[in-house]
Structure formats: C-alpha cells, structure tokens
Coordinates of C-alpha atoms in Angstrom, one line a residue:
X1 CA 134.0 101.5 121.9
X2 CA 132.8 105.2 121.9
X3 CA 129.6 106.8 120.9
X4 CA 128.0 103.8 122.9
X5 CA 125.0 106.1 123.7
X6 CA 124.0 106.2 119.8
X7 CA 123.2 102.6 119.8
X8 CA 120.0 100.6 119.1
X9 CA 118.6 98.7 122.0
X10 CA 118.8 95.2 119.5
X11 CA 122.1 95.7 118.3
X12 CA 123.1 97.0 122.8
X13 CA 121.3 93.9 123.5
X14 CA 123.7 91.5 121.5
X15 CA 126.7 93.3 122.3
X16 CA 125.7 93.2 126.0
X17 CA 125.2 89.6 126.2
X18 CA 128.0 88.7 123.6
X19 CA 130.0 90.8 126.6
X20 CA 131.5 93.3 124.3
X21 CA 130.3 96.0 126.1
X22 CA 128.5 96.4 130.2
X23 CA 125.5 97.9 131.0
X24 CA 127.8 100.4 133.3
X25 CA 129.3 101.5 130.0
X26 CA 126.6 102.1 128.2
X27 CA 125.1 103.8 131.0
X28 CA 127.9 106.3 131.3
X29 CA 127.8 107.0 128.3
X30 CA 124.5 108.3 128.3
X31 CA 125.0 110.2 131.1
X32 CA 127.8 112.3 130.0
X33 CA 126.0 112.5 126.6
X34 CA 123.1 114.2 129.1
X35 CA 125.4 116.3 130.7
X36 CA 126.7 117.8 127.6
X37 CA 122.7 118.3 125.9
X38 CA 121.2 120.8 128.8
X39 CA 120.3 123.3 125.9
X40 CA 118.0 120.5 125.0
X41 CA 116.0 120.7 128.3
X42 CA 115.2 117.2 127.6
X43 CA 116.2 115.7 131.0
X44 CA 114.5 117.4 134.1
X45 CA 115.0 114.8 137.0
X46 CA 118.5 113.4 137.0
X47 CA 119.3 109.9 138.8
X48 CA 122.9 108.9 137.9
X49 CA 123.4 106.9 141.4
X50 CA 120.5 105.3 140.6
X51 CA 121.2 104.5 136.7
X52 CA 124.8 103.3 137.7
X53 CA 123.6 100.9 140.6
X54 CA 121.0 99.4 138.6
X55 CA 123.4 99.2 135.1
X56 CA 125.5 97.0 137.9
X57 CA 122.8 95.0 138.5
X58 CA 121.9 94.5 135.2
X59 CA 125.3 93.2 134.5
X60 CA 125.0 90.7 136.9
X61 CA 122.0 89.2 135.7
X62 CA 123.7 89.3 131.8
X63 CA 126.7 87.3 133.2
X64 CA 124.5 85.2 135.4
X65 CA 122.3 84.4 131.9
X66 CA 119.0 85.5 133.2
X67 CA 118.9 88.8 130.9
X68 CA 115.5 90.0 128.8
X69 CA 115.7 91.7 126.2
X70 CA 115.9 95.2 127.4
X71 CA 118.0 94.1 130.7
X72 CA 121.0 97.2 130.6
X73 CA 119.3 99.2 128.6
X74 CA 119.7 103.0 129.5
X75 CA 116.1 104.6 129.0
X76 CA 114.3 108.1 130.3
X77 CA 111.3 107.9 132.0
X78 CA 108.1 110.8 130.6
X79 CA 107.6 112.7 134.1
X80 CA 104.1 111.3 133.9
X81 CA 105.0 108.5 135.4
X82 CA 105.0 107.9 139.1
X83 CA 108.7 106.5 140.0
X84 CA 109.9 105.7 143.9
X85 CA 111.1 108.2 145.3
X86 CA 112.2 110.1 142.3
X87 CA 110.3 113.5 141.8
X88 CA 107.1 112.8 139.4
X89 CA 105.6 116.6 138.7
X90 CA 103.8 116.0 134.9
X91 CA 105.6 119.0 134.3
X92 CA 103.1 121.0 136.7
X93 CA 103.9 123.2 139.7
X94 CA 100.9 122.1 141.4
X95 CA 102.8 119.0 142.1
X96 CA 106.1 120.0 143.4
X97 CA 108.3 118.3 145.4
X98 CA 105.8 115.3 144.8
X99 CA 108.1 112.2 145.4
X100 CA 106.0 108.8 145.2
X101 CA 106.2 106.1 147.8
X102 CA 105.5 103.6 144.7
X103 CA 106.1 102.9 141.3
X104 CA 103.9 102.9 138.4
X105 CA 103.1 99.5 136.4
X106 CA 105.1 100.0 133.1
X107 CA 108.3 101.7 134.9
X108 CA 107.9 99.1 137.3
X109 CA 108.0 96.0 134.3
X110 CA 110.9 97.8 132.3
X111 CA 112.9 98.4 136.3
X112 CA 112.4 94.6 136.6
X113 CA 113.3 93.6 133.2
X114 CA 116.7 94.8 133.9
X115 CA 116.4 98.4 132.3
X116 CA 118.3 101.6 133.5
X117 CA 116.5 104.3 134.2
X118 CA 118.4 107.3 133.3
X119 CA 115.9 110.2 135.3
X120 CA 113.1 111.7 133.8
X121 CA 111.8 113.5 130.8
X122 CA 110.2 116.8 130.3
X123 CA 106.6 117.2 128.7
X124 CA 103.9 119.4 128.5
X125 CA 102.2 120.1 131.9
X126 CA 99.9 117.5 132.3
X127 CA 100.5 115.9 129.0
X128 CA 98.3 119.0 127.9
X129 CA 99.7 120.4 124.3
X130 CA 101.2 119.6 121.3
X131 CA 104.7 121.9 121.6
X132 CA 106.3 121.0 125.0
X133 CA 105.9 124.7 125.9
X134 CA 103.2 124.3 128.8
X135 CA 106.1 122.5 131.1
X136 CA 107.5 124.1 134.4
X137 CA 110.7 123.8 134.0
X138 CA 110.9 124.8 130.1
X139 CA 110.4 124.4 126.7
X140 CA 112.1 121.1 125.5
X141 CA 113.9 121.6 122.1
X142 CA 114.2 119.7 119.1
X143 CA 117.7 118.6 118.4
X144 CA 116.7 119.4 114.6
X145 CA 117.5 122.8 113.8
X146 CA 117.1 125.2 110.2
X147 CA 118.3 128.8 110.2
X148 CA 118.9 128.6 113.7
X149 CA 116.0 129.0 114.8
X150 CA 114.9 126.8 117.6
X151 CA 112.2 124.3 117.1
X152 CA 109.6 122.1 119.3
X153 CA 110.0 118.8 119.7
X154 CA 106.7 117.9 119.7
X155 CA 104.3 117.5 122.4
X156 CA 103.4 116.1 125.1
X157 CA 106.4 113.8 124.9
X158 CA 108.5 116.5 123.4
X159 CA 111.6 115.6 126.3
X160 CA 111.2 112.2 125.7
X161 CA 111.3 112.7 121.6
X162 CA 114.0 114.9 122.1
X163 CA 116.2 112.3 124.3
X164 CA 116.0 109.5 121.9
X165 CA 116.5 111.9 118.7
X166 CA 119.4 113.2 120.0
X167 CA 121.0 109.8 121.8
X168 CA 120.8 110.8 125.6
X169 CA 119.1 107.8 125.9
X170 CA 118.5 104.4 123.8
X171 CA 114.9 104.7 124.4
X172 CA 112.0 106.5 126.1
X173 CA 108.6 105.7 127.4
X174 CA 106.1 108.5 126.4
X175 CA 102.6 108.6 126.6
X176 CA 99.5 109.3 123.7
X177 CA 96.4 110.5 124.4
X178 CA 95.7 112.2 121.2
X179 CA 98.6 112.1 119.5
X180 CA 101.5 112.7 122.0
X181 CA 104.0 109.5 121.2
X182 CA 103.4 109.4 117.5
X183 CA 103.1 113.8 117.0
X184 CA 107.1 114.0 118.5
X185 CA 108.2 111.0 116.8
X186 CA 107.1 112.0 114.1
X187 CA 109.1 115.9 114.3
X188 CA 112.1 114.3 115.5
X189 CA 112.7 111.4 112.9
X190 CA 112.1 108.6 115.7
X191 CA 109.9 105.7 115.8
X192 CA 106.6 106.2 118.7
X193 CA 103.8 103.9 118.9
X194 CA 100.7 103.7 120.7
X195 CA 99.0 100.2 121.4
X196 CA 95.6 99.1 121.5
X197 CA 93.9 101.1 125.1
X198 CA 94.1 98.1 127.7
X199 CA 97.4 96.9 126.4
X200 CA 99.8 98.7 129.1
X201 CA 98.7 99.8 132.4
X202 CA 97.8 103.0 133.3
X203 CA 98.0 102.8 136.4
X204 CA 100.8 104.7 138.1
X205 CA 100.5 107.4 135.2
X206 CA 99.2 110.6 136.2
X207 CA 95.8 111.1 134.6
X208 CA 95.1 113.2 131.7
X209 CA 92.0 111.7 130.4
X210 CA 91.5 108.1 131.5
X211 CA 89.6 106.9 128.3
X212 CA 92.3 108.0 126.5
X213 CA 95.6 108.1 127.7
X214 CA 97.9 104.6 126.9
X215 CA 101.6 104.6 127.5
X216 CA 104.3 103.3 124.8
X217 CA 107.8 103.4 123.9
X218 CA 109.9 106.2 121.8
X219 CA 112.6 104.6 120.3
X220 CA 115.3 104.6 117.4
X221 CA 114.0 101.5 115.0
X222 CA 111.0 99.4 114.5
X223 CA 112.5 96.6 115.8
X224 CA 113.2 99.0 119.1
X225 CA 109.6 99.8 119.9
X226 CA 108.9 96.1 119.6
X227 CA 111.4 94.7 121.9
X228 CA 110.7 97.5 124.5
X229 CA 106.8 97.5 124.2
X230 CA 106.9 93.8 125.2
X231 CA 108.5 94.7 128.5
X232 CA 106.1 97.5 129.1
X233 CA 102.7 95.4 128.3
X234 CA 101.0 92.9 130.6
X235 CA 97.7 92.5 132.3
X236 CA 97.9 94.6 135.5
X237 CA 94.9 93.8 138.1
X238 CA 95.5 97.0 139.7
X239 CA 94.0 99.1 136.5
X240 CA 90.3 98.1 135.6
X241 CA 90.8 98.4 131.9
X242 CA 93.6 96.5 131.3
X243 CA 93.6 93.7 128.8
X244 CA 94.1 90.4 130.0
X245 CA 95.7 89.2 127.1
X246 CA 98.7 87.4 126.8
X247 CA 101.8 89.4 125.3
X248 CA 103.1 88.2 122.0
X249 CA 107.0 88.1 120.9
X250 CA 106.4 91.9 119.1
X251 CA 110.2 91.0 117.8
X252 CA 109.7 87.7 116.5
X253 CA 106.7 89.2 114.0
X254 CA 108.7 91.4 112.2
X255 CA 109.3 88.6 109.3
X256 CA 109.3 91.4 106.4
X257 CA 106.8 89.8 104.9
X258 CA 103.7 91.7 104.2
X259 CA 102.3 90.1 100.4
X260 CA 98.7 90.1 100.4
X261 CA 98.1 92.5 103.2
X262 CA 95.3 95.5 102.8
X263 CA 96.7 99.1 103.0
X264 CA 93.6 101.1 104.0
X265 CA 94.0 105.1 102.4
X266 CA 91.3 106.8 103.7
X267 CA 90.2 109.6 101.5
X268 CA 89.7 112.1 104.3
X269 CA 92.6 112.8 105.3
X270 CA 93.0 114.4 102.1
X271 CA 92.4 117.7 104.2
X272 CA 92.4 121.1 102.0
X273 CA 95.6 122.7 102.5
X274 CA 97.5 120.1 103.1
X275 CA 101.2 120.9 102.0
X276 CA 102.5 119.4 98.8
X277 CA 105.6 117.4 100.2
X278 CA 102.7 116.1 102.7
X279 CA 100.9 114.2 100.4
X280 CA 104.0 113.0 99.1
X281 CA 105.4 111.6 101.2
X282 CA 101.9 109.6 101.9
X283 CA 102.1 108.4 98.0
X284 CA 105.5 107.2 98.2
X285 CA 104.6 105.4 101.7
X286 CA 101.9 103.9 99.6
X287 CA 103.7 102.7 96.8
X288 CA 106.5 101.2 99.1
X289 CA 104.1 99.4 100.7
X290 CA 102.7 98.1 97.2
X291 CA 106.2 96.8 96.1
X292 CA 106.0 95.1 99.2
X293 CA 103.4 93.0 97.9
X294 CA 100.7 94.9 99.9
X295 CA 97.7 95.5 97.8
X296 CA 96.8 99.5 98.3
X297 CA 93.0 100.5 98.8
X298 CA 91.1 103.7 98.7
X299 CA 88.9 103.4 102.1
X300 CA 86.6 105.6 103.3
X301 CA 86.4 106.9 107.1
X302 CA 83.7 109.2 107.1
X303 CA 83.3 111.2 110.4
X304 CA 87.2 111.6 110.7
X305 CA 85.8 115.5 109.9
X306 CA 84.4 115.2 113.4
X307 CA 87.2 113.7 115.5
X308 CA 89.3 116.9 116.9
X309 CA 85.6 118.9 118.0
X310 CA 85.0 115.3 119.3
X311 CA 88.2 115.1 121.1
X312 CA 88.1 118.4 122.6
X313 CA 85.4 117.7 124.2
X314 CA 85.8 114.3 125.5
X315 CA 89.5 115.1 126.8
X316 CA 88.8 118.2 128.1
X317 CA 85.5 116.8 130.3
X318 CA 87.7 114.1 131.6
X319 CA 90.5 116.3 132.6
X320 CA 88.2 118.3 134.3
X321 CA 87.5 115.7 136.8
X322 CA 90.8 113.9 136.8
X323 CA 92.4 117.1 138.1
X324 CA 90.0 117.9 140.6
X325 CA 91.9 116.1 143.1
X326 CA 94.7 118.0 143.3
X327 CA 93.9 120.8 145.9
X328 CA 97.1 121.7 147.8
X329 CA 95.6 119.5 150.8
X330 CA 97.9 116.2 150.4
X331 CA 100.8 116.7 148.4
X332 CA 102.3 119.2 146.5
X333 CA 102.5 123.0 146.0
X334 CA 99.7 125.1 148.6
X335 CA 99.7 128.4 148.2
X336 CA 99.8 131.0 151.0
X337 CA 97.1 131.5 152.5
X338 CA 96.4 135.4 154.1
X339 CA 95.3 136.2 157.1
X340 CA 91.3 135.0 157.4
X341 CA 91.2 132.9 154.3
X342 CA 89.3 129.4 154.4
X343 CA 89.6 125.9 152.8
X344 CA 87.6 127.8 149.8
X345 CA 90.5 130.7 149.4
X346 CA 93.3 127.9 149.7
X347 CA 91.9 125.9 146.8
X348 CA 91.1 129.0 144.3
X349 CA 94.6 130.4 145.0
X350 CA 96.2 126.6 145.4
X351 CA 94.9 126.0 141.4
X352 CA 95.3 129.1 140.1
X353 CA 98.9 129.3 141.1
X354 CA 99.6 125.5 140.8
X355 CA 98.3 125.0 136.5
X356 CA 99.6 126.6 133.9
X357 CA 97.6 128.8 131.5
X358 CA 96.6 126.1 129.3
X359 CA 95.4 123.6 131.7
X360 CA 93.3 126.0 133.4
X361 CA 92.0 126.7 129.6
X362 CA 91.1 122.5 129.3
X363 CA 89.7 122.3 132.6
X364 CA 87.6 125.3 132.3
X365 CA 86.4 123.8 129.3
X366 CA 86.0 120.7 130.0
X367 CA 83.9 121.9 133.6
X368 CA 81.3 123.7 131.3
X369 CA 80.8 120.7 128.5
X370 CA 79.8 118.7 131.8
X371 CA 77.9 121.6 133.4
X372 CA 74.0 120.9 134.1
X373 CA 72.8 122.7 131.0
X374 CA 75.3 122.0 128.5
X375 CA 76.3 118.2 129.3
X376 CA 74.0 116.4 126.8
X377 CA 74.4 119.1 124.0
X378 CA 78.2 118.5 124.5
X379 CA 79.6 115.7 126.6
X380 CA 76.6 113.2 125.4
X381 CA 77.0 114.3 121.6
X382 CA 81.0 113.7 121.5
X383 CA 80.4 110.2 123.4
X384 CA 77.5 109.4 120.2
X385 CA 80.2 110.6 117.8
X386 CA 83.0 109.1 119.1
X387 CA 81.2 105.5 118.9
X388 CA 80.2 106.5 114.9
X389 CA 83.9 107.1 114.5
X390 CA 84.9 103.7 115.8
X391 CA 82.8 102.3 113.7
X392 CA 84.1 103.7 110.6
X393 CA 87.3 101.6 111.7
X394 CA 85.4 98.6 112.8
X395 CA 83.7 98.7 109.0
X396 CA 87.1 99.2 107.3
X397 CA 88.6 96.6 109.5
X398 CA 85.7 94.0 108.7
X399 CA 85.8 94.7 104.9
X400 CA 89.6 93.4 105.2
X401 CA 91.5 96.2 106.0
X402 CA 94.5 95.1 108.0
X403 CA 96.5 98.1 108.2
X404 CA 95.9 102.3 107.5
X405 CA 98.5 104.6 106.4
X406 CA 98.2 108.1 106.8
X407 CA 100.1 110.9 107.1
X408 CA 101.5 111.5 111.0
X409 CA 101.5 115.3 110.7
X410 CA 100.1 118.4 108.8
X411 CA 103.8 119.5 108.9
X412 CA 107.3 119.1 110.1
X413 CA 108.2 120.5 113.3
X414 CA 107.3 124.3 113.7
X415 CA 109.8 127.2 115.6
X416 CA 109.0 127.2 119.5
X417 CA 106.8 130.5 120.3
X418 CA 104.8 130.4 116.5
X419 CA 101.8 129.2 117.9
X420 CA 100.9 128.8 121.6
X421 CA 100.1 132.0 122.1
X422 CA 99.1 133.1 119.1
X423 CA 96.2 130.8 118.4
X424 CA 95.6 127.8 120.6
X425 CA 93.2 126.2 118.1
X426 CA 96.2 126.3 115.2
X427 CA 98.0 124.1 117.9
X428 CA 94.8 121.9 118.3
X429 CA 95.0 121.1 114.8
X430 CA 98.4 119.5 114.8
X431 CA 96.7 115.7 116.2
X432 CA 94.2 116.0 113.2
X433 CA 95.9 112.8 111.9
X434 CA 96.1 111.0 115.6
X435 CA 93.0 111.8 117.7
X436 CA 90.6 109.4 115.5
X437 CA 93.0 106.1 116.6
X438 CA 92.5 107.1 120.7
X439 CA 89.1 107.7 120.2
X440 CA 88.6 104.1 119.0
X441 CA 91.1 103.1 121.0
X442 CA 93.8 101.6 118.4
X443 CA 97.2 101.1 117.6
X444 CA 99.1 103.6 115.9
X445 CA 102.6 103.9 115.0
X446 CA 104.6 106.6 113.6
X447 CA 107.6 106.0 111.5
X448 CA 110.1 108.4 109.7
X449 CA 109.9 108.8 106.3
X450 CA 111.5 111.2 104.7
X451 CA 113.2 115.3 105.1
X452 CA 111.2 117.9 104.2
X453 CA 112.7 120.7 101.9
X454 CA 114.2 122.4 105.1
X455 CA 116.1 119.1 105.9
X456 CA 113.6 118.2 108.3
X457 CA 111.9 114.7 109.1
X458 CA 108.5 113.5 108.4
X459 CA 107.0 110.7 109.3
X460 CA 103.8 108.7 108.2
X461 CA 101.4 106.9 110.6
X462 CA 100.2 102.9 110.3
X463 CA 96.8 102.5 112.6
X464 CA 96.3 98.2 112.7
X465 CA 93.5 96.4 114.1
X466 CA 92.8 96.2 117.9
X467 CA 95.3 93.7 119.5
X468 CA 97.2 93.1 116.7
X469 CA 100.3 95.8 117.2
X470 CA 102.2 92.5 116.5
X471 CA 100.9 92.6 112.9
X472 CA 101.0 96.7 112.6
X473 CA 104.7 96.5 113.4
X474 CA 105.5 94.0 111.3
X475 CA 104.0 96.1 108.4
X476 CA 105.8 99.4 110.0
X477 CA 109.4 97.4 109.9
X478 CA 108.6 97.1 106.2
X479 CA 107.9 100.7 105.8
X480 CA 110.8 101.7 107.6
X481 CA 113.0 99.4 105.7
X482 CA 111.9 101.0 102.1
X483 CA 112.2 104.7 103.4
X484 CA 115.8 103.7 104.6
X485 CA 115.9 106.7 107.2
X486 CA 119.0 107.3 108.6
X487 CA 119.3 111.1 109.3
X488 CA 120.4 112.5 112.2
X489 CA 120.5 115.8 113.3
X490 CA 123.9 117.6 113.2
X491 CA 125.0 118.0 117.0
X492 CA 124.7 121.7 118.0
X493 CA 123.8 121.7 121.3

C-alpha cells in the first residue's frame, strides 16, 4: 500500500490491528515523506533510530493485543516539549544543545501509549508569535502556496501545522497559549484544539506563560484530535494545576447528533473590517449547524473588545518571569565572556545573544507592566479584566449556551516577511478570535471550513463549556462533516 503517510490515525489504527499494514511501514513512510519536505523546515530534530525501534515495539504490542488507540502511530513532537535525550531548544538559541535527562508528561503518555515519535517540530522561539518566523533554525512554511509566493504556516505551532498539512506525520502535538494550535490549523486546513487549562499537563513543556499555556493535538480529522487528545490527557501530580478528572472516551462522543443544542454567535466578533468571505464562512458554519438541528443564538460577550490589551499584558508579565531562569549558568548557550567581565556581564551578554528580537520585546514588556510603579495600573488591571471576560462566558454558558462558533482567523494565511517587521501589533492582532478562550481558560477547537478566493483554507472556531471538550467535539465532527473539507495542498516542495 503506498502513500501510507497520508492516512488518518482512525482509519492507521484499523488497518494496524486488522494487520494490513505495521507500525514499521507506516513509520517509513513518514520518514521518507520528511526527507523529501526540507523546503518545508517543518522537522528540526530528526530521530529515525528512534521512530523505527519504537514502530517495532509498537507492533509487538498490536500482535500481542494490548494496543491503544494511538499505539503505531507516527507523530512530531512541538520542540516545546522536553523529550529524553533528544534536543528540546523551543526554537531559542539560548537553549542549545539542551538535551533532557526526562520526558515531559503528554510525550511521555502518547511514548507509552504505543506512539512513534518521528523528531521534533519547529515553532516560534519560545512559543512567542503568530508566523513561525521567530525560530532559530528558520521560518517554517506552509505547504499551501498562491502565486508562488511562500506563506506562514501559522504560529507558534507553525512546524507542527505544517507536518500534518502536508502528511510528514499523522499527527502533531502543538501547544496554545493564545491562539497557537487553533491560529495554524486554521491556515493550513487541519483540525487543532485546545482543552479546558488543567486538562493536559504542563509539566515538561517549556514555559511561556503558565496561566496560559495548555498542550493539544494537530491532527487531520475530528475524530483524530479526539482519539489522540485522550492519550495526551490525565491528571499528572507533578503539575499543580492539573485537573483531576477522569478522561472520557473523546471518540465514543462523536454520535452526530447535536438536535437541541445552543450555538452561541456572539455579536462582537463582528469586528469592522472584517473581510467579506470572513463573515461568510461564519454564516454558512451557522446555518450548518442549524440544519443539524442546533438552534442558533445571537449572544453577547461584551469585554471581548478588551481581550488582546488584556492578553498582552498578562502573557507578557508571565514571560517575563518564566524566562528569568535561563542565564547561561546551567544549561545552554553562555556567551563569551572578555577579559574582567563578572556574573553581571555574562548574563546581559548570555540573554541578549541567547533570545531573539521578539522575546526580548515580550519580556521587556512584560518586566515593566510588573515594575513597582506600573504593576497595579497594568498587571492588576488585566488580572480584573480578564476575570470580567470569563464571566461573559460563564453568563452565556449559564443562560444555556453549550457551544460558540466564531470565526478562527481575521484571514487566511498571509506571505512570510508581510508583517513581523513591519508592524508587530498587525501580527498581534491575528489571535483576536483565540485569546478570550485562554483567558477563561476553555476549550477551543478549530476546524476547516472552506478556501478562500485564493484557494486557500479557512477554518471556523467552536469554544464549549469547561470540561466538556467531549461535547465540543462532538458538535465540531458535525461541523466538519457539513463543510466536507477535503483539500489538500498540491505537493511543491
């Protein structure tokens, strides 16, 4: 069978155990499909010894009958995550040649579930943008292409985006702290949730902005991100805000059938100027959803207007602190040192040469929102807001809301180079659909919708109510089922 790398993980999954195909195969697959993608730049830690020897494990745990769901699956890991001995950098410089001595939670629960880990993924550095152009090692690039111009796969999980779009891998872990799963699913025409905060562990991921960040799975289908966002949840006692909560059977809940449910459309995110095939896109969602059997209400979510200031302070302020601990001391890159420097010298010139221009912009930032005279007027104010914002959901919610649609994007995905230099804030406003569902710490899922007029996808966003991503994709599977996406981009690279 050929072209085993553009598989689903359901339909790999009963083909694996039916014995039609190994977890070896499908594994070497995706490696040569990697091999043959480096203009992609979506793969920036390779481990093909590794993949193969645990695709051969997997295979024996198939044939011995002791096989989850996502056993022999062939996934990339987001270079966020911490991973044994294999180089973990969050795309930074100021951790190079970082190798961990242990293995983050989720890695760790999709490694002993049976999955293959293929190597890791590129990003922005420190999950810090919206493009995938803050990374060390590169820009990734969308696999999507119009007038050959190169695109940006999204950010911060542009390389993970970019594997799954393009069928290096079956799936991807990625991470979202304001909008970095569901942004790049969304500009590649893939499927990226984030769960409730507390559903997947953090620990083990290299911090962004701890009140924030929550781990998911990238992933071709619906019923994808449900089978692999089982293996990745669980209560982890090593990570203070994880929810001990038992896991539901994400799979078993997508029964199609969503009559009487309450689609939530919240009147602003109506922004002015938002593009024509936009809003859409978010009708047609709408009215999908209606023939469904869901019953469509006009909702209203009234500091939304405040949630990106909000955000950027809040993520900023925790950055700043999170990334105060890398130095040069223990691990990673130190800078040289001349001739009468001290400890002071080797941090400013360990930092300065260690983060990338817009990290140094966040933390900045963020240092001077906590600073003695600007902390309440800033830091204090967000942390008021952001509680008024969650309760905009929690009323909605309350008032029998079950689910939200929204658009996932202002626009489809924009040419690498347009604006990261140009005007950071332009780039800022590209999570002004995703930041309000971190800051009350919700699900979200994005799902492909449609092609714009430049033949390129769109997807729509689906926040559900706190613990119930069970529920949310159950509603998304519907979705997805009455957009019938099936485009892929034509291979280039």
């Amino acid at each position: 069978m050929s072209d085993l790398n553009k598989l689903t993980i359901s339909d790999a999954r009963d083909l694996l155990r039916k014995g039609e195909v190994s977890a070896v195969a499908l594994t070497e697959a995706c490696l040569s499909a990697i091999q043959g993608a480096g203009k992609l730049n979506a793969f920036v830690h390779h481990t093909p010894d590794l993949a193969l020897e645990r695709a051969k494990a997997a295979d024996a745990r198939i044939s011995a009958g002791d096989a989850p769901s996502i056993c022999g699956i062939p996934v990339g890991i987001k270079d966020l995550f911490c991973t044994e001995g294999v180089a973990s950098q969050a795309a930074s410089r100021i951790l190079e040649g970082f190798r961990p001595e242990y293995e983050s939670t989720v890695s760790a629960q999709l490694r002993d579930a049976g999955a293959v880990m293929l190597g890791k993924l590129n990003m922005d550095e420190f999950a810090m943008g919206s493009s995938n152009e803050t990374s060390v090692y590169g820009n990734a690039v969308n696999p999507w292409k119009v007038d050959d111009r190169d695109l940006t796969p999204g950010g911060s999980s542009g390389g993970s985006a970019a594997a799954v779009a393009a069928d290096l891998c079956l799936a991807a872990t990625g991470t979202d702290t304001g909008g970095s799963i569901r942004q790049p699913a969304a500009f590649t025409g893939t499927v990226g949730i984030k769960p409730t905060y507390g559903r997947c562990s953090r620990w083990g991921i290299v911090a962004f902005a701890s009140s924030l960040d929550q781990a998911g799975p990238m992933t071709k289908t619906v019923r994808d991100a449900a089978i692999m966002l089982e293996a990745m949840c669980g209560h982890d006692p090593k990570d203070s805000t994880s929810a001990d909560l038992p896991v539901p059977d994400f799979e078993a809940m997508l029964t199609g059938d969503i009559r009487g449910q309450k689609i939530g459309l919240p009147r602003e995110y109506r922004m002015e100027g938002m593009s024509a095939e936009i809003e859409a896109l978010w009708a047609q969602g709408a009215e999908m959803l209606r023939d469904a059997g869901a019953e469509i209400v006009d909702i209203s979510l009234p500091h939304t207007k405040y949630a990106l200031p909000t955000y950027y302070v809040i993520a900023p302020a925790e950055a700043s602190s999170n990334l105060a601990r890398y130095d040069g001391v223990r691990y990673g890159h130190r800078a040289t040192l001349a001739q009468g420097d001290g400890i002071t010298q080797m941090y400013e010139k360990t930092r300065a040469e260690g983060f990338g221009h817009e990290v140094q912009r966040r933390v900045m930032i963020g240092t001077y929102v906590l600073s003695a005279g600007f902390y309440d007027a800033y830091y204090n104010r967000a942390r008021k807001v952001r509680t008024l914002i969650k309760r905009d959901f929690e009323q909605a919610f309350a008032a029998g809301i079950d689910a939200i649609l929204t658009p996932a994007t202002p626009s489809s995905a924009f040419g690498l180079g347009e604006m990261l230099d140009a005007d950071p804030v332009q780039m800022y406003l590209n999570d002004v659909f995703t930041v309000t569902v971190n800051l009350a710490g919700l699900p979200g899922i994005a799902v492909p919708a449609g092609l714009d007029a430049k033949g390129l996808p769109l997807g729509l966003q689906l926040i559900g109510r706190p613990w119930e991503e069970g529920a949310l994709l159950r509603t998304a599977h519907v979705l997805e089922t009455a957009t019938g996406f099936v485009s892929k981009p034509s291979k280039w690279w």
